[in-house]
Amino acid sequence: MTAGTLLVYGVHSPLGRRVMETLGSSADIRPVAADSLAPEGLRAAVRDARAVVNAAMGAPADIVRAAERLSAALRGAAPEKRLVHVSSMTVYGEATPYAAAHIAAEARARVFPQTVVLRPGVEYGPGCEAWSGRIARWLEARRIGDLGAGGDGYCNLVFIDDLVRAVLAAAQQTAAPGGVFNVAMRDPPTWNEYLIAFGVALGAIPVRRMTRRRWAIETKLLAPPLKVAELTIGRVPFIARQLPPAIPPSFRRLCTQEIRLDVGATEAALGLTWTPMPAGLRAAAAAYRRKRPRG
Amino acid sequence: MLLDISELPDGHELTADLVIVGAGAAGITIALDLIGSGQSVLLLESGGPEEEPATQNLYAGTVVDARLHSPPDRYRQRRYGGTTSIWGGRCTPFDPIDFEERDYAPAGGWPITRADVEPFYPRANALCEAGEFAYTSEETFGPAARPIVAGFASADFSTDRLERFSCPTNFAARYGHKLSASDNVQVVTHANLTQIVLDESGRRVTHLALRSLAGKQLTARGTRYVLATGGLETARLLLANRDRHAQGIGNDHGVVGRYYMCHLAGVIGNIRFSCPPGAIFRGYHVSPEGIYCRQRFTLEETAQRRERIGNFVARLHHPHITDPRHRNAVLSLLYLAKPFIPYEYAVRLHGQDAGSSGKWLRHLANVVTDPFDAVGFAWHMLRDRKLAERKFPSIIINSKANLYSVDFHAEQYPNPASRVLLDETPDALGMPRIRIDWRYLPQDVHTVRRALEMLAQDFAASRIGLLEYDPEQVEAEMTRFGAYGGHHIGTARMGSDPHSSVVDADCRVHGLENLFVSGSAVFATSSQANPTLTVVALALRLAGHLRHIGAAE
């Protein structure tokens, strides 16, 4: 991206945080956090920025609200203003509230002709709680591992720093206006391959082969009460620490999903290459070990 | 898509670019590899998802000498998944020497080398769920891995080589969901191949005639065909189709069914170690990715060449189960549990033991006098084998008396006189059954005899124990249970000369344009290695070749 200000909305998401960290040491690009700006301030910040990134994640309502806020702020801006809208590969899968929120958010962003939409796969690496931190805890507790036929689906991994590079490339004024790009490594592993390799990288070995029976108990029988407990008594910090995180049924379904993201157009338009999985897992494991509570 | 023949109308014609006969390790592997290839694939299976007596009976036949070979319907399964539904899961690749022409080994080598198969082994290993393609202890566990016997030193035997264990993976149960969900693969069960129809030139398959045991008749028409029906059935199908070729398809030179190999295996001798019991580890290591692995004594290639003998491996083994004098509660429990152990395993566990009430009572006494040992073992087998998806591979019992025997597994040389023939007695579909005339050579006995002698010398030289056995009993021990069950090798062997082989280096039947064979039938030699991993690797190699041909068209 050429010199100037990059306005980042969603600085508390793994991607938003990583973009801010990456650009923190940049001499040319100054990242500005947009989340807490009031409507007027947001409009002014959009006006002054070279490009705007929407990296907001969270509950479905939060995703839509972020898109609406940015959309309102962009309405008065110059038509050549670049918006990089970070969506999700969930738009290709089953109809869930989360997928619906991303579809709705994309629709709001694509009103603007200079928008580039990125649809990342499974973000992993330092700071990625959903697909690295949470999974590391499950692996260490031997609650997941080799899932057999239950883990044959494609795991469309994207290393967090590759996604940051994709965002910065898309923020270039010359890059593919109106484009929609999948962001995931070429030749993705299966979920089994990811889980086994991550378990080995973490030292959570030997990686356990889950029986179908045990996997069903985890994701069907135990998941609902654990989630209820997390939302109720789990609000007490002491209990929250003791409570094993639920493995939701949606994760079980994801692990069998046969969707493989085509990234040929992404590589061509944004000039990206991908961090090999072993290197990404080493970084993810190292970050997890640094952060893990001792004892 | 998965269909049963009963769902199709009588007289229906199935069409596909590629027709695969047999949905076992080889057939399923090829179909899996061609998912998304753009080629339509028809995978035909004689059985259903479970064993069915009437279908299994289609495998019945005769053996010339019942002492030397198990009945033809044993150790193989005519059902979706084939024999992967009962296999033991031992994986180890062929060694480079197995592919080579050795001037001391009869009947030559392969037209390909280990390097030609090498690129396919890692994926084959993954399909077998045997983890990383790493077959040395050092690369899997590092230099500090515990050896089989501390202090054993040998220039001729390596103890660094591993065997890895599949779950064992039933290919239909594990991968059937991918075939069912695919757009370009159609699996049809209960479809028996009864005729391979050739064109007038006899050089091209035009279609296959199919029948169900319920009497439904269909045809399958494709551009190319693969027989992936195992070492015995492949020979039967080629020999039984004599409409255009009087001796059978691919058999103008009488090679089909010949060179039939298994492995030579047995348990022999006693070795009492002088080192402390803790210096011996004959159990399983678990690799980081969760795979059971085991070290063994592997005869080095240099030693094979120097001694001019075949390939050979050995492992330490527990004392003979049937003799209650071992006073081991677990071994006696296994003796008493004989009725509950599948035939394929019970044969080698119990041998030809006739049993008696006195012996039964002495085994019972062993169990009663050491109940905790027996209960602990029963719990281990329940948790780690019966209830586990990745099953503890075998029974490991350490001897408190430091007393073991030696379990060996050796290459059998190809021998044209060892063969599978047709028995003209028809099966329920009118197809001739098979007759097995398995034979071994004096050189095979020499391989085992000399290798054991070298192993005994190395134990003695290492001053850790003495392996005592009667050299005169080697031949009797290696044939005590006949040919090693389940390893049906070489009946449509690969080679460049049609006078001594059935398929070429691409697994295409000599003289046929569009008929291929996949499976251990094409192996030109037997190696020391169990065949399944190499069956899968060669199936992947063939799938790549078929994909290439299809794309070129």
Tab-separated table of C-alpha atoms in Angstrom, chain A:
chain	number	residue	atom	x	y	z
A	1	MET	CA	0.000	0.000	0.000
A	2	THR	CA	1.222	3.488	-0.738
A	3	ALA	CA	1.911	5.931	2.069
A	4	GLY	CA	-0.937	7.400	4.091
A	5	THR	CA	-3.511	6.423	6.672
A	6	LEU	CA	-5.209	3.043	6.817
A	7	LEU	CA	-8.425	3.167	8.752
A	8	VAL	CA	-9.066	-0.151	10.487
A	9	TYR	CA	-12.474	-1.083	11.834
A	10	GLY	CA	-12.503	-4.184	14.060
A	11	VAL	CA	-9.163	-3.721	15.784
A	12	HIS	CA	-10.105	-6.277	18.444
A	13	SER	CA	-10.507	-9.121	15.980
A	14	PRO	CA	-7.434	-11.344	15.448
A	15	LEU	CA	-6.951	-9.823	12.002
A	16	GLY	CA	-7.543	-6.243	13.123
A	17	ARG	CA	-5.044	-6.660	15.946
A	18	ARG	CA	-2.468	-8.183	13.641
A	19	VAL	CA	-2.893	-5.424	11.053
A	20	MET	CA	-2.367	-2.797	13.746
A	21	GLU	CA	0.717	-4.651	15.069
A	22	THR	CA	2.171	-5.096	11.601
A	23	LEU	CA	1.696	-1.485	10.609
A	24	GLY	CA	2.815	-0.215	14.001
A	25	SER	CA	6.397	-0.317	12.813
A	26	SER	CA	5.670	0.949	9.303
A	27	ALA	CA	7.184	4.291	8.379
A	28	ASP	CA	4.784	4.888	5.491
A	29	ILE	CA	1.391	3.643	6.575
A	30	ARG	CA	-0.252	4.902	9.711
A	31	PRO	CA	-3.002	2.623	11.039
A	32	VAL	CA	-5.935	4.291	12.751
A	33	ALA	CA	-8.451	2.424	14.881
A	34	ALA	CA	-12.005	3.233	13.901
A	35	ASP	CA	-14.144	1.193	16.283
A	36	SER	CA	-14.675	3.772	18.979
A	37	LEU	CA	-15.169	6.778	16.727
A	38	ALA	CA	-18.525	8.547	16.832
A	39	PRO	CA	-20.383	8.828	13.483
A	40	GLU	CA	-18.968	12.278	12.734
A	41	GLY	CA	-15.458	11.288	13.689
A	42	LEU	CA	-15.755	8.110	11.619
A	43	ARG	CA	-16.860	10.101	8.560
A	44	ALA	CA	-13.885	12.424	8.963
A	45	ALA	CA	-11.487	9.531	9.439
A	46	VAL	CA	-12.819	7.830	6.308
A	47	ARG	CA	-12.407	11.071	4.385
A	48	ASP	CA	-8.765	11.408	5.484
A	49	ALA	CA	-7.747	7.764	5.008
A	50	ARG	CA	-6.155	6.369	1.863
A	51	ALA	CA	-8.100	3.160	2.396
A	52	VAL	CA	-10.533	1.605	4.863
A	53	VAL	CA	-10.454	-1.965	6.194
A	54	ASN	CA	-13.410	-3.668	7.802
A	55	ALA	CA	-11.944	-6.510	9.863
A	56	ALA	CA	-14.805	-6.665	12.345
A	57	MET	CA	-15.730	-10.105	13.643
A	58	GLY	CA	-17.956	-11.275	16.469
A	59	ALA	CA	-21.624	-12.077	16.838
A	60	PRO	CA	-23.818	-11.801	13.727
A	61	ALA	CA	-25.343	-8.542	14.905
A	62	ASP	CA	-21.883	-7.024	15.453
A	63	ILE	CA	-20.803	-7.975	11.936
A	64	VAL	CA	-23.835	-6.316	10.369
A	65	ARG	CA	-23.598	-3.283	12.625
A	66	ALA	CA	-19.952	-2.702	11.658
A	67	ALA	CA	-20.806	-2.871	7.956
A	68	GLU	CA	-23.686	-0.456	8.438
A	69	ARG	CA	-21.556	2.049	10.347
A	70	LEU	CA	-18.805	2.023	7.735
A	71	SER	CA	-21.326	2.123	4.942
A	72	ALA	CA	-22.885	5.256	6.423
A	73	ALA	CA	-19.486	6.881	6.805
A	74	LEU	CA	-18.415	6.013	3.257
A	75	ARG	CA	-21.556	7.413	1.657
A	76	GLY	CA	-20.213	10.933	1.634
A	77	ALA	CA	-16.644	10.001	0.751
A	78	ALA	CA	-14.911	10.280	-2.605
A	79	PRO	CA	-15.998	7.507	-4.988
A	80	GLU	CA	-12.438	6.272	-5.462
A	81	LYS	CA	-12.085	5.503	-1.760
A	82	ARG	CA	-10.931	1.914	-1.346
A	83	LEU	CA	-12.795	-0.339	1.125
A	84	VAL	CA	-11.340	-3.733	1.956
A	85	HIS	CA	-14.182	-5.731	3.407
A	86	VAL	CA	-13.080	-8.910	5.182
A	87	SER	CA	-15.879	-11.411	5.020
A	88	SER	CA	-15.705	-15.177	5.556
A	89	MET	CA	-15.845	-18.469	3.668
A	90	THR	CA	-18.982	-19.242	5.676
A	91	VAL	CA	-20.903	-17.545	2.862
A	92	TYR	CA	-20.346	-20.777	0.862
A	93	GLY	CA	-21.541	-23.178	3.542
A	94	GLU	CA	-24.749	-23.995	5.311
A	95	ALA	CA	-27.219	-21.230	6.079
A	96	THR	CA	-26.439	-20.106	9.614
A	97	PRO	CA	-27.032	-16.747	11.311
A	98	TYR	CA	-23.300	-16.157	11.063
A	99	ALA	CA	-23.263	-16.829	7.300
A	100	ALA	CA	-26.347	-14.659	6.843
A	101	ALA	CA	-24.638	-11.814	8.697
A	102	HIS	CA	-21.601	-12.024	6.424
A	103	ILE	CA	-23.780	-12.088	3.316
A	104	ALA	CA	-25.661	-9.037	4.552
A	105	ALA	CA	-22.437	-7.219	5.440
A	106	GLU	CA	-20.919	-7.990	2.039
A	107	ALA	CA	-24.001	-6.592	0.332
A	108	ARG	CA	-23.602	-3.310	2.186
A	109	ALA	CA	-19.910	-3.079	1.313
A	110	ARG	CA	-20.311	-3.918	-2.361
A	111	VAL	CA	-22.494	-0.880	-2.927
A	112	PHE	CA	-19.240	1.049	-3.280
A	113	PRO	CA	-17.437	0.489	-6.588
A	114	GLN	CA	-13.933	0.456	-5.118
A	115	THR	CA	-14.683	-2.288	-2.592
A	116	VAL	CA	-12.564	-5.417	-2.523
A	117	VAL	CA	-14.086	-8.330	-0.617
A	118	LEU	CA	-11.821	-10.933	0.961
A	119	ARG	CA	-13.259	-14.256	2.049
A	120	PRO	CA	-10.705	-15.879	4.324
A	121	GLY	CA	-10.850	-19.537	5.280
A	122	VAL	CA	-9.721	-20.782	8.664
A	123	GLU	CA	-7.449	-18.135	10.213
A	124	TYR	CA	-4.671	-19.627	12.307
A	125	GLY	CA	-1.501	-18.406	13.924
A	126	PRO	CA	-0.536	-16.095	16.780
A	127	GLY	CA	-3.564	-14.435	18.319
A	128	CYS	CA	-6.120	-16.546	16.474
A	129	GLU	CA	-8.196	-17.824	19.347
A	130	ALA	CA	-10.895	-19.654	17.390
A	131	TRP	CA	-8.688	-21.846	15.217
A	132	SER	CA	-5.415	-21.946	17.138
A	133	GLY	CA	-5.901	-21.156	20.842
A	134	ARG	CA	-9.170	-22.982	21.328
A	135	ILE	CA	-7.999	-25.958	19.285
A	136	ALA	CA	-4.707	-26.093	21.170
A	137	ARG	CA	-6.620	-26.415	24.442
A	138	TRP	CA	-8.790	-29.186	23.017
A	139	LEU	CA	-5.705	-30.994	21.734
A	140	GLU	CA	-3.895	-30.688	25.041
A	141	ALA	CA	-6.945	-32.039	26.860
A	142	ARG	CA	-7.012	-34.925	24.300
A	143	ARG	CA	-10.593	-34.001	23.479
A	144	ILE	CA	-9.856	-33.871	19.775
A	145	GLY	CA	-7.208	-35.413	17.553
A	146	ASP	CA	-7.387	-37.732	14.596
A	147	LEU	CA	-11.122	-37.736	13.834
A	148	GLY	CA	-11.080	-40.524	11.226
A	149	ALA	CA	-13.874	-40.084	8.693
A	150	GLY	CA	-15.144	-37.200	10.840
A	151	GLY	CA	-12.100	-35.115	9.896
A	152	ASP	CA	-11.914	-35.662	6.144
A	153	GLY	CA	-13.273	-32.235	5.208
A	154	TYR	CA	-11.006	-29.547	3.796
A	155	CYS	CA	-9.465	-27.200	6.334
A	156	ASN	CA	-8.969	-24.053	4.261
A	157	LEU	CA	-6.194	-22.657	6.408
A	158	VAL	CA	-4.848	-19.172	6.077
A	159	PHE	CA	-1.944	-18.070	8.236
A	160	ILE	CA	-2.825	-14.791	9.905
A	161	ASP	CA	0.181	-12.945	8.439
A	162	ASP	CA	-0.804	-14.095	4.942
A	163	LEU	CA	-4.228	-12.613	5.551
A	164	VAL	CA	-2.632	-9.365	6.672
A	165	ARG	CA	-0.631	-9.324	3.431
A	166	ALA	CA	-3.833	-9.947	1.497
A	167	VAL	CA	-5.503	-6.992	3.239
A	168	LEU	CA	-2.583	-4.671	2.499
A	169	ALA	CA	-2.403	-5.806	-1.119
A	170	ALA	CA	-6.149	-5.272	-1.523
A	171	ALA	CA	-5.851	-1.819	0.012
A	172	GLN	CA	-3.735	-0.732	-2.961
A	173	GLN	CA	-5.735	1.594	-5.165
A	174	THR	CA	-4.716	-0.358	-8.251
A	175	ALA	CA	-5.800	-3.757	-6.966
A	176	ALA	CA	-8.898	-5.281	-8.567
A	177	PRO	CA	-11.748	-2.899	-7.683
A	178	GLY	CA	-15.004	-4.761	-7.163
A	179	GLY	CA	-13.128	-8.049	-6.785
A	180	VAL	CA	-14.114	-10.880	-4.458
A	181	PHE	CA	-11.224	-13.093	-3.393
A	182	ASN	CA	-10.925	-16.278	-1.387
A	183	VAL	CA	-7.977	-16.211	0.972
A	184	ALA	CA	-6.586	-19.595	1.998
A	185	MET	CA	-3.504	-21.646	1.316
A	186	ARG	CA	-3.347	-23.548	-1.935
A	187	ASP	CA	-3.723	-27.321	-1.463
A	188	PRO	CA	-5.277	-27.113	1.988
A	189	PRO	CA	-4.943	-30.012	4.427
A	190	THR	CA	-7.847	-32.011	5.741
A	191	TRP	CA	-8.964	-31.282	9.278
A	192	ASN	CA	-7.299	-34.496	10.385
A	193	GLU	CA	-4.009	-33.399	8.865
A	194	TYR	CA	-4.281	-30.010	10.537
A	195	LEU	CA	-5.211	-31.379	13.942
A	196	ILE	CA	-2.531	-34.070	13.942
A	197	ALA	CA	0.197	-31.708	12.758
A	198	PHE	CA	-0.833	-29.035	15.266
A	199	GLY	CA	-0.908	-31.595	18.069
A	200	VAL	CA	2.628	-32.665	17.179
A	201	ALA	CA	3.793	-29.026	16.953
A	202	LEU	CA	2.315	-28.341	20.386
A	203	GLY	CA	3.863	-31.436	21.893
A	204	ALA	CA	0.380	-32.731	22.741
A	205	ILE	CA	1.536	-36.216	21.804
A	206	PRO	CA	0.764	-38.884	20.998
A	207	VAL	CA	-2.189	-37.401	19.181
A	208	ARG	CA	-5.284	-39.324	20.067
A	209	ARG	CA	-7.497	-41.179	17.613
A	210	MET	CA	-11.047	-40.266	18.577
A	211	THR	CA	-13.642	-42.981	18.364
A	212	ARG	CA	-16.895	-42.037	16.658
A	213	ARG	CA	-18.621	-42.708	19.947
A	214	ARG	CA	-16.413	-40.304	21.894
A	215	TRP	CA	-16.673	-37.634	19.184
A	216	ALA	CA	-20.458	-37.851	19.230
A	217	ILE	CA	-20.517	-37.572	23.021
A	218	GLU	CA	-18.287	-34.474	22.894
A	219	THR	CA	-20.138	-32.642	20.159
A	220	LYS	CA	-23.699	-33.750	20.719
A	221	LEU	CA	-24.127	-34.758	24.341
A	222	LEU	CA	-21.650	-32.582	26.225
A	223	ALA	CA	-21.635	-29.484	24.028
A	224	PRO	CA	-25.107	-28.071	24.919
A	225	PRO	CA	-24.752	-28.277	28.740
A	226	LEU	CA	-21.176	-26.952	28.576
A	227	LYS	CA	-22.339	-24.000	26.495
A	228	VAL	CA	-25.198	-23.299	28.909
A	229	ALA	CA	-22.764	-23.508	31.816
A	230	GLU	CA	-20.374	-21.162	30.029
A	231	LEU	CA	-23.148	-18.576	29.560
A	232	THR	CA	-24.415	-18.848	33.135
A	233	ILE	CA	-22.112	-19.965	35.938
A	234	GLY	CA	-19.145	-19.521	33.593
A	235	ARG	CA	-19.366	-15.792	34.156
A	236	VAL	CA	-17.733	-16.352	37.548
A	237	PRO	CA	-13.985	-16.157	36.825
A	238	PHE	CA	-13.007	-19.055	39.104
A	239	ILE	CA	-15.593	-21.356	37.498
A	240	ALA	CA	-14.750	-20.150	34.013
A	241	ARG	CA	-11.175	-21.352	34.497
A	242	GLN	CA	-12.365	-24.835	35.516
A	243	LEU	CA	-14.986	-25.191	32.813
A	244	PRO	CA	-13.889	-27.155	29.735
A	245	PRO	CA	-14.797	-25.252	26.564
A	246	ALA	CA	-17.598	-26.841	24.572
A	247	ILE	CA	-16.836	-28.404	21.188
A	248	PRO	CA	-19.863	-27.195	19.280
A	249	PRO	CA	-21.838	-29.287	16.799
A	250	SER	CA	-20.998	-26.650	14.166
A	251	PHE	CA	-17.319	-27.595	14.503
A	252	ARG	CA	-18.212	-31.240	13.976
A	253	ARG	CA	-20.005	-30.287	10.753
A	254	LEU	CA	-17.188	-28.030	9.605
A	255	CYS	CA	-14.702	-30.895	9.892
A	256	THR	CA	-16.577	-32.863	7.244
A	257	GLN	CA	-17.266	-29.951	4.918
A	258	GLU	CA	-16.015	-30.679	1.412
A	259	ILE	CA	-15.596	-27.040	0.403
A	260	ARG	CA	-12.189	-26.253	-1.046
A	261	LEU	CA	-11.514	-22.586	-1.712
A	262	ASP	CA	-10.214	-21.713	-5.160
A	263	VAL	CA	-7.435	-19.195	-4.696
A	264	GLY	CA	-6.090	-18.977	-8.238
A	265	ALA	CA	-7.662	-15.561	-8.838
A	266	THR	CA	-6.438	-14.310	-5.459
A	267	GLU	CA	-2.851	-15.267	-6.168
A	268	ALA	CA	-2.994	-13.653	-9.607
A	269	ALA	CA	-4.679	-10.399	-8.566
A	270	LEU	CA	-3.030	-9.816	-5.196
A	271	GLY	CA	0.333	-11.468	-5.877
A	272	LEU	CA	0.184	-13.643	-2.790
A	273	THR	CA	2.162	-16.690	-1.717
A	274	TRP	CA	1.316	-18.789	1.300
A	275	THR	CA	3.205	-19.647	4.457
A	276	PRO	CA	3.783	-23.418	4.519
A	277	MET	CA	1.699	-25.116	7.202
A	278	PRO	CA	4.658	-26.448	9.252
A	279	ALA	CA	6.059	-22.908	9.613
A	280	GLY	CA	2.635	-21.513	10.463
A	281	LEU	CA	2.032	-24.207	13.054
A	282	ARG	CA	5.407	-23.612	14.670
A	283	ALA	CA	4.505	-19.937	15.062
A	284	ALA	CA	1.021	-20.783	16.354
A	285	ALA	CA	2.402	-23.305	18.859
A	286	ALA	CA	5.084	-20.899	20.068
A	287	ALA	CA	2.537	-18.117	20.555
A	288	TYR	CA	0.214	-20.476	22.409
A	289	ARG	CA	2.976	-21.644	24.729
A	290	ARG	CA	3.916	-18.041	25.527
A	291	LYS	CA	0.333	-17.220	26.429
A	292	ARG	CA	-0.711	-20.435	28.162
A	293	PRO	CA	-1.352	-20.115	31.887
A	294	ARG	CA	1.259	-22.002	33.859
A	295	GLY	CA	0.501	-24.746	36.361
